[in-house]
Amino acid sequence: MNAYRDPKRYSWLLSLLVPASLVVGPAVYLWRHQAWGLWVPVAVTYILIPLLDMLIGEDRSNPPEDAVASLEADRYYRYITYALVAAMWPCIIFCAWFVATQHLPWHACLAVVISTGMMGGFCINVGHELGHKRTVLEQTLAKLVLAPTGYGHFYVEHNRGHHRHVATPDDPASARMGESIYAFALRELPGAWRRAWALERQRLGGAPWHWKNEVLQPLTLTILLWTALGAWLGAGILLFMLAMSLWANFLLTSANYIEHYGLLRQIAPNGKPEPCQPHHSWNSNHVVTNWMLFHLQRHSDHHAHASRRYQSLRNFDEVPRLPNGYFGMFLLAYVPPLFFAVMNPRLLEAVGRDSARINFQPGKRERLSERYGIEDRDHTFS
């Protein structure tokens, strides 16, 4: 029997183009002094990539299970994520230097804030992949790559909070049916911080102000980086770092919003939510964005098997499915009426119009049930 050869093996190298592409705008500006060029990375991300996802379509293929062990043991895939950690710190520092030293109109500054924030969001995605792994090196690199955008608490909150409470009303990182992304952000962003801090307080026996606190470790790196940039480039650069970090963090919020929108785990006889299954997450197999985001869009398998590495994440046929890749879905989410028009019918189809499987926004259950004809049924959990 021939050994399995991953057909996507070399396509993952395309992820290395992400930080490179986001410094193209500043590089072109330094060469030609054309401010419009700073918007090119933004247009590529929010226009070209959703179009390519739509045109190229989906890849639903899976590696054979008997090849997964060797596939996950292949260090080639890890080296790509390691290289990205090494690349993104200098890229963010370069963008900070660029803003501080060039006389840019306001719209050009805005473009660099958004594009650098997108790089910061990519940092969080790489930190997500690394943070789920059990090696000390990968966990350390996860904290390192989360630090530039001040989102180091994600390492604690996501792994020990979100994965435990996902698709329940108790999870600030699971969106509810009828909840706009803006209402979700106001709940999720502070909720994630509070949960991370509470988890570390509990782990450290009620004394969180300790060097072992895994919220404070990356936060210390954030403070050191921002202080060094302020000393080098002037205190005004801190406004840029804050703005781009807010956009990076909002991109993570955008991903959280679409990944579990409206889905609800049922309560088992023991009073606890049922185990997380693939159908408790929205999935997408759109090729281009999956290449960029290390199969983050195969979210169903990720939540069911959190330690599984990106190269071996699987597609499942009978799971809720998004109509586009993440960046196209982000644009849709930013216009709530359009998002609801597209996603609410898909949600109802995914759950069989069963209200017991829907995570409703408080105060909207009755109105949504009446509008969409959602059924209340008697359930026996099995």
GROMACS .gro file of C-alpha atoms in nm:
model
  382
    1MET     CA    1   0.000   0.000   0.000
    2ASN     CA    2   0.141   0.341  -0.100
    3ALA     CA    3   0.203   0.595   0.175
    4TYR     CA    4  -0.048   0.880   0.183
    5ARG     CA    5   0.069   1.205   0.026
    6ASP     CA    6  -0.111   1.519   0.140
    7PRO     CA    7  -0.231   1.702  -0.175
    8LYS     CA    8  -0.242   2.028   0.025
    9ARG     CA    9   0.109   1.989   0.165
   10TYR     CA   10   0.268   2.279  -0.021
   11SER     CA   11  -0.043   2.496  -0.040
   12TRP     CA   12  -0.004   2.569   0.333
   13LEU     CA   13   0.306   2.771   0.241
   14LEU     CA   14   0.063   3.028   0.100
   15SER     CA   15  -0.005   3.134   0.459
   16LEU     CA   16   0.344   3.282   0.464
   17LEU     CA   17   0.225   3.533   0.206
   18VAL     CA   18  -0.023   3.685   0.451
   19PRO     CA   19   0.222   3.894   0.655
   20ALA     CA   20   0.420   3.967   0.339
   21SER     CA   21   0.110   4.090   0.153
   22LEU     CA   22   0.010   4.322   0.436
   23VAL     CA   23   0.337   4.515   0.417
   24VAL     CA   24   0.312   4.553   0.039
   25GLY     CA   25   0.102   4.869   0.075
   26PRO     CA   26   0.356   5.055   0.292
   27ALA     CA   27   0.641   4.928   0.073
   28VAL     CA   28   0.472   5.060  -0.243
   29TYR     CA   29   0.401   5.391  -0.069
   30LEU     CA   30   0.768   5.431   0.022
   31TRP     CA   31   0.852   5.366  -0.342
   32ARG     CA   32   0.583   5.567  -0.526
   33HIS     CA   33   0.413   5.776  -0.251
   34GLN     CA   34   0.067   5.671  -0.368
   35ALA     CA   35  -0.169   5.660  -0.067
   36TRP     CA   36  -0.431   5.453  -0.251
   37GLY     CA   37  -0.189   5.160  -0.253
   38LEU     CA   38  -0.229   5.127   0.122
   39TRP     CA   39  -0.586   5.008   0.064
   40VAL     CA   40  -0.480   4.718  -0.161
   41PRO     CA   41  -0.436   4.463   0.123
   42VAL     CA   42  -0.779   4.560   0.258
   43ALA     CA   43  -0.941   4.516  -0.083
   44VAL     CA   44  -0.767   4.182  -0.137
   45THR     CA   45  -0.889   4.051   0.199
   46TYR     CA   46  -1.249   4.171   0.189
   47ILE     CA   47  -1.323   4.163  -0.185
   48LEU     CA   48  -1.085   3.938  -0.377
   49ILE     CA   49  -1.066   3.652  -0.126
   50PRO     CA   50  -1.447   3.613  -0.086
   51LEU     CA   51  -1.476   3.617  -0.466
   52LEU     CA   52  -1.207   3.351  -0.499
   53ASP     CA   53  -1.378   3.141  -0.233
   54MET     CA   54  -1.699   3.166  -0.432
   55LEU     CA   55  -1.535   3.090  -0.767
   56ILE     CA   56  -1.296   2.814  -0.659
   57GLY     CA   57  -1.547   2.662  -0.424
   58GLU     CA   58  -1.500   2.398  -0.159
   59ASP     CA   59  -1.265   2.112  -0.088
   60ARG     CA   60  -1.444   1.843   0.114
   61SER     CA   61  -1.171   1.581   0.096
   62ASN     CA   62  -1.031   1.422   0.412
   63PRO     CA   63  -0.706   1.243   0.484
   64PRO     CA   64  -0.751   0.871   0.552
   65GLU     CA   65  -0.764   0.799   0.924
   66ASP     CA   66  -0.479   0.550   0.905
   67ALA     CA   67  -0.255   0.833   0.778
   68VAL     CA   68  -0.340   1.085   1.050
   69ALA     CA   69  -0.074   0.976   1.300
   70SER     CA   70   0.210   1.017   1.052
   71LEU     CA   71   0.055   1.336   0.914
   72GLU     CA   72   0.046   1.494   1.259
   73ALA     CA   73   0.398   1.375   1.340
   74ASP     CA   74   0.539   1.549   1.031
   75ARG     CA   75   0.718   1.854   1.171
   76TYR     CA   76   0.703   2.034   0.835
   77TYR     CA   77   0.353   2.159   0.922
   78ARG     CA   78   0.469   2.293   1.258
   79TYR     CA   79   0.763   2.475   1.105
   80ILE     CA   80   0.522   2.684   0.896
   81THR     CA   81   0.348   2.812   1.209
   82TYR     CA   82   0.684   2.871   1.379
   83ALA     CA   83   0.800   3.077   1.080
   84LEU     CA   84   0.487   3.291   1.097
   85VAL     CA   85   0.550   3.376   1.463
   86ALA     CA   86   0.900   3.490   1.366
   87ALA     CA   87   0.768   3.692   1.072
   88MET     CA   88   0.473   3.875   1.226
   89TRP     CA   89   0.647   4.056   1.509
   90PRO     CA   90   0.884   4.244   1.273
   91CYS     CA   91   0.596   4.309   1.030
   92ILE     CA   92   0.389   4.478   1.301
   93ILE     CA   93   0.692   4.676   1.420
   94PHE     CA   94   0.756   4.784   1.060
   95CYS     CA   95   0.398   4.907   1.021
   96ALA     CA   96   0.427   5.105   1.346
   97TRP     CA   97   0.751   5.263   1.223
   98PHE     CA   98   0.587   5.343   0.889
   99VAL     CA   99   0.292   5.527   1.046
  100ALA     CA  100   0.517   5.716   1.287
  101THR     CA  101   0.766   5.835   1.026
  102GLN     CA  102   0.550   5.912   0.720
  103HIS     CA  103   0.326   6.214   0.674
  104LEU     CA  104   0.005   6.032   0.585
  105PRO     CA  105  -0.346   6.167   0.523
  106TRP     CA  106  -0.610   6.036   0.761
  107HIS     CA  107  -0.748   5.783   0.512
  108ALA     CA  108  -0.403   5.637   0.460
  109CYS     CA  109  -0.358   5.602   0.837
  110LEU     CA  110  -0.695   5.427   0.851
  111ALA     CA  111  -0.585   5.184   0.579
  112VAL     CA  112  -0.270   5.094   0.773
  113VAL     CA  113  -0.468   5.054   1.096
  114ILE     CA  114  -0.703   4.808   0.923
  115SER     CA  115  -0.431   4.616   0.738
  116THR     CA  116  -0.207   4.591   1.046
  117GLY     CA  117  -0.512   4.490   1.248
  118MET     CA  118  -0.575   4.215   0.994
  119MET     CA  119  -0.219   4.097   1.052
  120GLY     CA  120  -0.289   4.108   1.424
  121GLY     CA  121  -0.600   3.898   1.365
  122PHE     CA  122  -0.382   3.652   1.176
  123CYS     CA  123  -0.153   3.649   1.481
  124ILE     CA  124  -0.451   3.545   1.693
  125ASN     CA  125  -0.535   3.268   1.444
  126VAL     CA  126  -0.181   3.131   1.457
  127GLY     CA  127  -0.192   3.160   1.836
  128HIS     CA  128  -0.516   2.962   1.827
  129GLU     CA  129  -0.353   2.679   1.634
  130LEU     CA  130  -0.043   2.672   1.855
  131GLY     CA  131  -0.224   2.721   2.184
  132HIS     CA  132  -0.422   2.399   2.151
  133LYS     CA  133  -0.107   2.188   2.129
  134ARG     CA  134   0.055   2.012   2.422
  135THR     CA  135   0.422   2.098   2.363
  136VAL     CA  136   0.581   2.368   2.578
  137LEU     CA  137   0.736   2.528   2.269
  138GLU     CA  138   0.404   2.566   2.088
  139GLN     CA  139   0.225   2.697   2.396
  140THR     CA  140   0.504   2.951   2.450
  141LEU     CA  141   0.490   3.062   2.087
  142ALA     CA  142   0.112   3.099   2.118
  143LYS     CA  143   0.153   3.349   2.401
  144LEU     CA  144   0.427   3.528   2.208
  145VAL     CA  145   0.224   3.573   1.892
  146LEU     CA  146  -0.088   3.687   2.084
  147ALA     CA  147   0.105   3.960   2.267
  148PRO     CA  148   0.138   4.237   2.000
  149THR     CA  149  -0.238   4.296   1.994
  150GLY     CA  150  -0.291   4.268   2.370
  151TYR     CA  151  -0.503   3.953   2.332
  152GLY     CA  152  -0.291   3.711   2.531
  153HIS     CA  153  -0.580   3.620   2.761
  154PHE     CA  154  -0.725   3.434   2.461
  155TYR     CA  155  -0.481   3.149   2.536
  156VAL     CA  156  -0.661   3.085   2.866
  157GLU     CA  157  -1.014   3.190   2.778
  158HIS     CA  158  -1.043   2.997   2.453
  159ASN     CA  159  -0.885   2.670   2.559
  160ARG     CA  160  -1.036   2.637   2.905
  161GLY     CA  161  -1.346   2.854   2.877
  162HIS     CA  162  -1.491   2.867   2.527
  163HIS     CA  163  -1.425   2.500   2.450
  164ARG     CA  164  -1.597   2.398   2.771
  165HIS     CA  165  -1.905   2.619   2.739
  166VAL     CA  166  -1.935   2.653   2.360
  167ALA     CA  167  -2.288   2.662   2.216
  168THR     CA  168  -2.447   2.733   2.554
  169PRO     CA  169  -2.608   3.051   2.691
  170ASP     CA  170  -2.322   3.071   2.945
  171ASP     CA  171  -2.058   3.122   2.676
  172PRO     CA  172  -1.982   3.488   2.590
  173ALA     CA  173  -1.807   3.365   2.274
  174SER     CA  174  -2.114   3.188   2.126
  175ALA     CA  175  -2.353   3.416   1.937
  176ARG     CA  176  -2.728   3.386   1.980
  177MET     CA  177  -3.001   3.387   1.718
  178GLY     CA  178  -3.118   3.745   1.667
  179GLU     CA  179  -2.804   3.894   1.823
  180SER     CA  180  -2.619   4.142   1.600
  181ILE     CA  181  -2.241   4.128   1.579
  182TYR     CA  182  -2.224   4.465   1.756
  183ALA     CA  183  -2.432   4.346   2.052
  184PHE     CA  184  -2.223   4.029   2.053
  185ALA     CA  185  -1.896   4.226   2.061
  186LEU     CA  186  -2.014   4.425   2.364
  187ARG     CA  187  -2.083   4.095   2.540
  188GLU     CA  188  -1.793   3.886   2.411
  189LEU     CA  189  -1.492   4.119   2.440
  190PRO     CA  190  -1.526   4.203   2.811
  191GLY     CA  191  -1.672   3.859   2.886
  192ALA     CA  192  -1.366   3.686   2.745
  193TRP     CA  193  -1.133   3.890   2.965
  194ARG     CA  194  -1.341   3.832   3.279
  195ARG     CA  195  -1.358   3.458   3.217
  196ALA     CA  196  -0.984   3.428   3.150
  197TRP     CA  197  -0.903   3.615   3.471
  198ALA     CA  198  -1.150   3.406   3.673
  199LEU     CA  199  -1.003   3.083   3.534
  200GLU     CA  200  -0.651   3.184   3.629
  201ARG     CA  201  -0.761   3.305   3.972
  202GLN     CA  202  -0.919   2.963   4.028
  203ARG     CA  203  -0.615   2.774   3.897
  204LEU     CA  204  -0.378   2.971   4.119
  205GLY     CA  205  -0.583   2.920   4.432
  206GLY     CA  206  -0.735   3.267   4.448
  207ALA     CA  207  -0.401   3.452   4.419
  208PRO     CA  208  -0.379   3.558   4.053
  209TRP     CA  209  -0.103   3.821   4.090
  210HIS     CA  210   0.171   3.569   4.023
  211TRP     CA  211   0.434   3.520   3.752
  212LYS     CA  212   0.267   3.186   3.667
  213ASN     CA  213  -0.054   3.366   3.567
  214GLU     CA  214  -0.097   3.287   3.197
  215VAL     CA  215  -0.301   3.603   3.143
  216LEU     CA  216  -0.028   3.825   3.287
  217GLN     CA  217   0.258   3.654   3.099
  218PRO     CA  218   0.157   3.767   2.747
  219LEU     CA  219   0.022   4.096   2.886
  220THR     CA  220   0.372   4.170   3.018
  221LEU     CA  221   0.508   4.114   2.665
  222THR     CA  222   0.242   4.352   2.530
  223ILE     CA  223   0.341   4.624   2.776
  224LEU     CA  224   0.712   4.579   2.701
  225LEU     CA  225   0.655   4.597   2.324
  226TRP     CA  226   0.427   4.899   2.336
  227THR     CA  227   0.656   5.080   2.583
  228ALA     CA  228   0.958   5.016   2.360
  229LEU     CA  229   0.771   5.144   2.054
  230GLY     CA  230   0.661   5.454   2.245
  231ALA     CA  231   1.016   5.526   2.356
  232TRP     CA  232   1.146   5.477   2.002
  233LEU     CA  233   0.872   5.633   1.789
  234GLY     CA  234   0.700   5.868   2.033
  235ALA     CA  235   0.398   5.829   2.259
  236GLY     CA  236   0.161   5.895   1.969
  237ILE     CA  237   0.235   5.549   1.826
  238LEU     CA  238   0.042   5.401   2.116
  239LEU     CA  239  -0.281   5.532   1.960
  240PHE     CA  240  -0.195   5.338   1.644
  241MET     CA  241  -0.116   5.022   1.841
  242LEU     CA  242  -0.442   5.054   2.032
  243ALA     CA  243  -0.648   5.112   1.717
  244MET     CA  244  -0.495   4.827   1.519
  245SER     CA  245  -0.528   4.595   1.821
  246LEU     CA  246  -0.896   4.679   1.857
  247TRP     CA  247  -0.948   4.585   1.492
  248ALA     CA  248  -0.748   4.263   1.536
  249ASN     CA  249  -0.954   4.173   1.840
  250PHE     CA  250  -1.276   4.257   1.656
  251LEU     CA  251  -1.172   4.016   1.380
  252LEU     CA  252  -1.149   3.741   1.640
  253THR     CA  253  -1.491   3.846   1.765
  254SER     CA  254  -1.618   3.832   1.405
  255ALA     CA  255  -1.494   3.473   1.375
  256ASN     CA  256  -1.650   3.374   1.706
  257TYR     CA  257  -1.977   3.533   1.594
  258ILE     CA  258  -2.018   3.324   1.281
  259GLU     CA  259  -1.871   3.000   1.414
  260HIS     CA  260  -2.156   2.906   1.649
  261TYR     CA  261  -2.435   3.149   1.559
  262GLY     CA  262  -2.763   3.030   1.714
  263LEU     CA  263  -2.650   2.671   1.781
  264LEU     CA  264  -2.729   2.517   2.120
  265ARG     CA  265  -2.615   2.204   2.301
  266GLN     CA  266  -2.897   2.029   2.483
  267ILE     CA  267  -2.894   1.959   2.855
  268ALA     CA  268  -2.821   1.598   2.950
  269PRO     CA  269  -3.002   1.418   3.238
  270ASN     CA  270  -2.710   1.501   3.469
  271GLY     CA  271  -2.788   1.871   3.426
  272LYS     CA  272  -2.478   1.941   3.214
  273PRO     CA  273  -2.464   2.027   2.842
  274GLU     CA  274  -2.425   1.730   2.611
  275PRO     CA  275  -2.071   1.672   2.478
  276CYS     CA  276  -1.976   1.908   2.198
  277GLN     CA  277  -2.041   1.745   1.862
  278PRO     CA  278  -1.953   1.853   1.505
  279HIS     CA  279  -2.307   1.984   1.450
  280HIS     CA  280  -2.258   2.247   1.723
  281SER     CA  281  -2.032   2.457   1.495
  282TRP     CA  282  -2.071   2.617   1.154
  283ASN     CA  283  -1.834   2.471   0.897
  284SER     CA  284  -1.679   2.601   0.577
  285ASN     CA  285  -1.462   2.418   0.325
  286HIS     CA  286  -1.392   2.718   0.103
  287VAL     CA  287  -1.043   2.663  -0.026
  288VAL     CA  288  -0.867   2.998  -0.025
  289THR     CA  289  -0.960   3.107   0.326
  290ASN     CA  290  -0.881   2.763   0.464
  291TRP     CA  291  -0.532   2.788   0.312
  292MET     CA  292  -0.488   3.121   0.486
  293LEU     CA  293  -0.634   3.025   0.823
  294PHE     CA  294  -0.500   2.672   0.875
  295HIS     CA  295  -0.837   2.501   0.834
  296LEU     CA  296  -0.991   2.718   1.107
  297GLN     CA  297  -1.310   2.699   0.901
  298ARG     CA  298  -1.328   2.323   0.963
  299HIS     CA  299  -1.455   2.432   1.298
  300SER     CA  300  -1.684   2.136   1.353
  301ASP     CA  301  -1.396   1.890   1.376
  302HIS     CA  302  -1.186   2.138   1.573
  303HIS     CA  303  -1.441   2.165   1.853
  304ALA     CA  304  -1.510   1.794   1.860
  305HIS     CA  305  -1.133   1.713   1.863
  306ALA     CA  306  -0.953   2.024   1.984
  307SER     CA  307  -0.597   1.888   1.983
  308ARG     CA  308  -0.616   1.767   1.622
  309ARG     CA  309  -0.365   1.954   1.407
  310TYR     CA  310  -0.475   2.173   1.120
  311GLN     CA  311  -0.346   1.947   0.842
  312SER     CA  312  -0.566   1.658   0.954
  313LEU     CA  313  -0.893   1.838   1.035
  314ARG     CA  314  -1.187   1.672   0.860
  315ASN     CA  315  -1.499   1.774   0.678
  316PHE     CA  316  -1.829   1.626   0.794
  317ASP     CA  317  -2.115   1.617   0.546
  318GLU     CA  318  -2.404   1.652   0.792
  319VAL     CA  319  -2.306   1.970   0.977
  320PRO     CA  320  -2.421   2.333   0.952
  321ARG     CA  321  -2.247   2.493   0.655
  322LEU     CA  322  -2.159   2.857   0.582
  323PRO     CA  323  -2.228   2.993   0.231
  324ASN     CA  324  -1.884   3.156   0.197
  325GLY     CA  325  -1.545   3.174   0.363
  326TYR     CA  326  -1.490   3.373   0.678
  327PHE     CA  327  -1.404   3.707   0.519
  328GLY     CA  328  -1.715   3.705   0.306
  329MET     CA  329  -1.918   3.612   0.613
  330PHE     CA  330  -1.758   3.896   0.811
  331LEU     CA  331  -1.881   4.148   0.555
  332LEU     CA  332  -2.228   3.997   0.575
  333ALA     CA  333  -2.223   4.009   0.956
  334TYR     CA  334  -2.136   4.379   0.955
  335VAL     CA  335  -2.482   4.443   0.801
  336PRO     CA  336  -2.709   4.262   1.051
  337PRO     CA  337  -3.032   4.262   0.843
  338LEU     CA  338  -2.847   4.091   0.555
  339PHE     CA  339  -2.678   3.846   0.789
  340PHE     CA  340  -3.007   3.751   0.953
  341ALA     CA  341  -3.175   3.714   0.613
  342VAL     CA  342  -2.907   3.468   0.501
  343MET     CA  343  -2.825   3.284   0.822
  344ASN     CA  344  -3.154   3.252   1.010
  345PRO     CA  345  -3.310   3.022   0.746
  346ARG     CA  346  -2.986   2.820   0.737
  347LEU     CA  347  -2.993   2.792   1.114
  348LEU     CA  348  -3.351   2.664   1.110
  349GLU     CA  349  -3.263   2.408   0.844
  350ALA     CA  350  -2.958   2.295   1.044
  351VAL     CA  351  -3.159   2.235   1.363
  352GLY     CA  352  -3.475   2.101   1.200
  353ARG     CA  353  -3.674   2.406   1.316
  354ASP     CA  354  -3.642   2.275   1.672
  355SER     CA  355  -3.640   2.550   1.935
  356ALA     CA  356  -3.459   2.327   2.186
  357ARG     CA  357  -3.152   2.337   1.961
  358ILE     CA  358  -3.147   2.715   1.918
  359ASN     CA  359  -2.955   2.959   2.137
  360PHE     CA  360  -3.193   3.257   2.132
  361GLN     CA  361  -3.105   3.617   2.210
  362PRO     CA  362  -3.292   3.694   2.535
  363GLY     CA  363  -3.613   3.886   2.469
  364LYS     CA  364  -3.634   3.779   2.104
  365ARG     CA  365  -3.742   3.416   2.131
  366GLU     CA  366  -4.115   3.473   2.096
  367ARG     CA  367  -4.084   3.718   1.808
  368LEU     CA  368  -3.837   3.499   1.619
  369SER     CA  369  -4.046   3.187   1.678
  370GLU     CA  370  -4.355   3.358   1.541
  371ARG     CA  371  -4.174   3.503   1.242
  372TYR     CA  372  -4.005   3.179   1.137
  373GLY     CA  373  -4.259   2.926   1.259
  374ILE     CA  374  -4.015   2.766   1.504
  375GLU     CA  375  -4.162   2.470   1.688
  376ASP     CA  376  -4.152   2.392   2.060
  377ARG     CA  377  -4.126   2.015   2.102
  378ASP     CA  378  -4.117   1.769   2.388
  379HIS     CA  379  -3.771   1.616   2.417
  380THR     CA  380  -3.621   1.308   2.570
  381PHE     CA  381  -3.244   1.349   2.570
  382SER     CA  382  -3.055   1.051   2.434
   0.00000   0.00000   0.00000
